[in-house]
Amino acid sequence: MKFISRLIGMYENVRIGDPLDPKTLMGPLIDEGAVADYENAIKAAREQGGEVLYGGKVLRARFGRRTFVKPTIIAINNDAEIVQSETFAPILYVMKYRNLKQAIALHNNVPQGLSSGIF
C-alpha cells in the first residue's frame, strides 16, 4: 500500500484548471457527455466491487463549467467489466498481482491498448 499512498499523494497535487495556463497539468473533459461517461464509469466500478481511493468528483462550482473533474484512482479486479472498456476520462484502475508474469497477463488482457503501465 506504500505505492498507492504515494500515488494518491501525487494525484492530490495535480493542478486542475485552464489548459492554456502553463501551471495547469489537467484541463477539462471535452464536453458534458464525457463527464457523464466519467460518472457512469465510477458508478459501474463501484457496482462491480471497485473502491474509489481518490477523486471521483465533478468540480462544477470550482470552475463555473461542468466539465472539470478530479483525476480518480479506483482499486478493482482486472476482470471487472468496466476495466475492459475505455472511458476516455482521468480514471486509473489499480489492481494487485503476484508476480511479473501475472502482471503482464493482466495488462494484456484488455481489447484496448491506449496507455497503461505496470509498477
PDB file of C-alpha atoms in Angstrom:
ATOM      1  CA  MET A   1       0.000   0.000   0.000  1.00  0.00           C
ATOM      2  CA  LYS A   2       3.025   2.308   0.208  1.00  0.00           C
ATOM      3  CA  PHE A   3       2.937   2.691  -3.579  1.00  0.00           C
ATOM      4  CA  ILE A   4      -0.788   3.528  -3.545  1.00  0.00           C
ATOM      5  CA  SER A   5      -0.279   6.109  -0.789  1.00  0.00           C
ATOM      6  CA  ARG A   6       2.455   7.794  -2.813  1.00  0.00           C
ATOM      7  CA  LEU A   7       0.323   7.684  -5.953  1.00  0.00           C
ATOM      8  CA  ILE A   8      -2.596   9.337  -4.128  1.00  0.00           C
ATOM      9  CA  GLY A   9      -0.187  11.995  -2.862  1.00  0.00           C
ATOM     10  CA  MET A  10       0.820  12.761  -6.433  1.00  0.00           C
ATOM     11  CA  TYR A  11      -2.821  12.928  -7.577  1.00  0.00           C
ATOM     12  CA  GLU A  12      -3.560  15.384  -4.748  1.00  0.00           C
ATOM     13  CA  ASN A  13      -1.010  17.741  -6.298  1.00  0.00           C
ATOM     14  CA  VAL A  14      -2.388  17.672  -9.852  1.00  0.00           C
ATOM     15  CA  ARG A  15      -3.177  21.273 -10.739  1.00  0.00           C
ATOM     16  CA  ILE A  16      -6.548  21.408 -12.488  1.00  0.00           C
ATOM     17  CA  GLY A  17      -7.574  24.462 -14.464  1.00  0.00           C
ATOM     18  CA  ASP A  18      -7.194  26.447 -17.654  1.00  0.00           C
ATOM     19  CA  PRO A  19      -5.282  24.311 -20.155  1.00  0.00           C
ATOM     20  CA  LEU A  20      -3.653  27.460 -21.565  1.00  0.00           C
ATOM     21  CA  ASP A  21      -2.045  28.193 -18.179  1.00  0.00           C
ATOM     22  CA  PRO A  22       1.437  26.596 -18.168  1.00  0.00           C
ATOM     23  CA  LYS A  23       0.992  25.703 -14.466  1.00  0.00           C
ATOM     24  CA  THR A  24      -2.055  23.537 -15.259  1.00  0.00           C
ATOM     25  CA  LEU A  25      -1.498  19.805 -15.534  1.00  0.00           C
ATOM     26  CA  MET A  26      -5.110  18.770 -16.224  1.00  0.00           C
ATOM     27  CA  GLY A  27      -7.778  20.708 -18.087  1.00  0.00           C
ATOM     28  CA  PRO A  28     -11.468  19.959 -18.595  1.00  0.00           C
ATOM     29  CA  LEU A  29     -13.059  16.982 -20.271  1.00  0.00           C
ATOM     30  CA  ILE A  30     -14.263  17.637 -23.820  1.00  0.00           C
ATOM     31  CA  ASP A  31     -17.981  18.091 -23.024  1.00  0.00           C
ATOM     32  CA  GLU A  32     -20.787  17.200 -20.624  1.00  0.00           C
ATOM     33  CA  GLY A  33     -21.216  13.834 -22.355  1.00  0.00           C
ATOM     34  CA  ALA A  34     -17.650  12.960 -21.340  1.00  0.00           C
ATOM     35  CA  VAL A  35     -18.472  13.991 -17.762  1.00  0.00           C
ATOM     36  CA  ALA A  36     -21.497  11.657 -17.831  1.00  0.00           C
ATOM     37  CA  ASP A  37     -19.229   8.850 -19.091  1.00  0.00           C
ATOM     38  CA  TYR A  38     -16.793   9.617 -16.214  1.00  0.00           C
ATOM     39  CA  GLU A  39     -19.596   9.491 -13.628  1.00  0.00           C
ATOM     40  CA  ASN A  40     -21.095   6.325 -15.134  1.00  0.00           C
ATOM     41  CA  ALA A  41     -17.705   4.578 -15.146  1.00  0.00           C
ATOM     42  CA  ILE A  42     -17.174   5.385 -11.468  1.00  0.00           C
ATOM     43  CA  LYS A  43     -20.678   4.151 -10.621  1.00  0.00           C
ATOM     44  CA  ALA A  44     -20.107   0.959 -12.626  1.00  0.00           C
ATOM     45  CA  ALA A  45     -16.749   0.383 -10.942  1.00  0.00           C
ATOM     46  CA  ARG A  46     -18.370   0.644  -7.502  1.00  0.00           C
ATOM     47  CA  GLU A  47     -21.147  -1.726  -8.541  1.00  0.00           C
ATOM     48  CA  GLN A  48     -18.506  -4.179  -9.802  1.00  0.00           C
ATOM     49  CA  GLY A  49     -16.635  -4.226  -6.500  1.00  0.00           C
ATOM     50  CA  GLY A  50     -14.272  -1.320  -7.024  1.00  0.00           C
ATOM     51  CA  GLU A  51     -13.244   1.121  -4.330  1.00  0.00           C
ATOM     52  CA  VAL A  52     -12.588   4.780  -5.137  1.00  0.00           C
ATOM     53  CA  LEU A  53      -9.295   5.592  -3.426  1.00  0.00           C
ATOM     54  CA  TYR A  54      -9.076   9.170  -4.667  1.00  0.00           C
ATOM     55  CA  GLY A  55     -11.168  11.602  -6.715  1.00  0.00           C
ATOM     56  CA  GLY A  56     -14.409  10.577  -8.320  1.00  0.00           C
ATOM     57  CA  LYS A  57     -15.933  14.037  -8.208  1.00  0.00           C
ATOM     58  CA  VAL A  58     -17.091  16.615 -10.732  1.00  0.00           C
ATOM     59  CA  LEU A  59     -15.766  20.088  -9.869  1.00  0.00           C
ATOM     60  CA  ARG A  60     -18.781  22.103 -11.063  1.00  0.00           C
ATOM     61  CA  ALA A  61     -18.732  25.004  -8.606  1.00  0.00           C
ATOM     62  CA  ARG A  62     -14.980  25.471  -8.614  1.00  0.00           C
ATOM     63  CA  PHE A  63     -14.559  26.448 -12.259  1.00  0.00           C
ATOM     64  CA  GLY A  64     -18.006  27.571 -13.382  1.00  0.00           C
ATOM     65  CA  ARG A  65     -18.016  24.917 -16.112  1.00  0.00           C
ATOM     66  CA  ARG A  66     -19.444  21.459 -15.804  1.00  0.00           C
ATOM     67  CA  THR A  67     -16.552  19.661 -17.479  1.00  0.00           C
ATOM     68  CA  PHE A  68     -13.824  19.724 -14.829  1.00  0.00           C
ATOM     69  CA  VAL A  69     -13.339  16.546 -12.793  1.00  0.00           C
ATOM     70  CA  LYS A  70     -10.895  15.184 -10.248  1.00  0.00           C
ATOM     71  CA  PRO A  71      -8.475  12.574 -11.529  1.00  0.00           C
ATOM     72  CA  THR A  72      -9.577   9.295  -9.984  1.00  0.00           C
ATOM     73  CA  ILE A  73      -7.898   6.163  -8.662  1.00  0.00           C
ATOM     74  CA  ILE A  74     -10.004   3.026  -8.277  1.00  0.00           C
ATOM     75  CA  ALA A  75      -8.867  -0.288  -6.782  1.00  0.00           C
ATOM     76  CA  ILE A  76     -10.664  -3.042  -8.677  1.00  0.00           C
ATOM     77  CA  ASN A  77     -10.204  -6.557 -10.026  1.00  0.00           C
ATOM     78  CA  ASN A  78      -8.935  -6.848 -13.580  1.00  0.00           C
ATOM     79  CA  ASP A  79     -11.905  -8.962 -14.645  1.00  0.00           C
ATOM     80  CA  ALA A  80     -14.428  -6.215 -13.839  1.00  0.00           C
ATOM     81  CA  GLU A  81     -16.335  -5.256 -16.970  1.00  0.00           C
ATOM     82  CA  ILE A  82     -15.524  -1.545 -16.595  1.00  0.00           C
ATOM     83  CA  VAL A  83     -11.787  -2.289 -16.678  1.00  0.00           C
ATOM     84  CA  GLN A  84     -12.262  -3.950 -20.045  1.00  0.00           C
ATOM     85  CA  SER A  85     -13.516  -0.749 -21.698  1.00  0.00           C
ATOM     86  CA  GLU A  86     -12.009   2.685 -22.307  1.00  0.00           C
ATOM     87  CA  THR A  87     -13.818   5.620 -20.706  1.00  0.00           C
ATOM     88  CA  PHE A  88     -11.603   8.426 -22.088  1.00  0.00           C
ATOM     89  CA  ALA A  89     -11.535  10.095 -18.684  1.00  0.00           C
ATOM     90  CA  PRO A  90      -8.885  10.503 -15.987  1.00  0.00           C
ATOM     91  CA  ILE A  91      -9.569   7.223 -14.188  1.00  0.00           C
ATOM     92  CA  LEU A  92      -6.721   4.946 -13.156  1.00  0.00           C
ATOM     93  CA  TYR A  93      -7.661   1.386 -12.229  1.00  0.00           C
ATOM     94  CA  VAL A  94      -5.179  -0.262  -9.882  1.00  0.00           C
ATOM     95  CA  MET A  95      -5.015  -3.959  -9.111  1.00  0.00           C
ATOM     96  CA  LYS A  96      -2.743  -6.333  -7.259  1.00  0.00           C
ATOM     97  CA  TYR A  97      -0.701  -9.067  -8.883  1.00  0.00           C
ATOM     98  CA  ARG A  98       1.532 -11.845  -7.560  1.00  0.00           C
ATOM     99  CA  ASN A  99       4.459 -11.692  -9.985  1.00  0.00           C
ATOM    100  CA  LEU A 100       5.615 -10.070 -13.215  1.00  0.00           C
ATOM    101  CA  LYS A 101       4.180 -12.856 -15.380  1.00  0.00           C
ATOM    102  CA  GLN A 102       0.711 -12.334 -13.921  1.00  0.00           C
ATOM    103  CA  ALA A 103       1.065  -8.529 -14.207  1.00  0.00           C
ATOM    104  CA  ILE A 104       1.867  -8.805 -17.920  1.00  0.00           C
ATOM    105  CA  ALA A 105      -1.050 -11.197 -18.473  1.00  0.00           C
ATOM    106  CA  LEU A 106      -3.455  -8.798 -16.721  1.00  0.00           C
ATOM    107  CA  HIS A 107      -2.001  -5.876 -18.643  1.00  0.00           C
ATOM    108  CA  ASN A 108      -2.516  -7.568 -21.996  1.00  0.00           C
ATOM    109  CA  ASN A 109      -5.990  -8.940 -21.199  1.00  0.00           C
ATOM    110  CA  VAL A 110      -7.981  -5.932 -22.480  1.00  0.00           C
ATOM    111  CA  PRO A 111      -9.080  -5.066 -26.011  1.00  0.00           C
ATOM    112  CA  GLN A 112      -7.732  -1.510 -25.943  1.00  0.00           C
ATOM    113  CA  GLY A 113      -4.098  -0.523 -25.713  1.00  0.00           C
ATOM    114  CA  LEU A 114      -4.029   3.237 -25.419  1.00  0.00           C
ATOM    115  CA  SER A 115      -1.872   3.766 -22.365  1.00  0.00           C
ATOM    116  CA  SER A 116      -1.072   1.658 -19.338  1.00  0.00           C
ATOM    117  CA  GLY A 117       1.788   0.604 -17.144  1.00  0.00           C
ATOM    118  CA  ILE A 118       2.986  -1.921 -14.600  1.00  0.00           C
ATOM    119  CA  PHE A 119       4.552  -0.788 -11.323  1.00  0.00           C
TER     120      PHE A 119
END
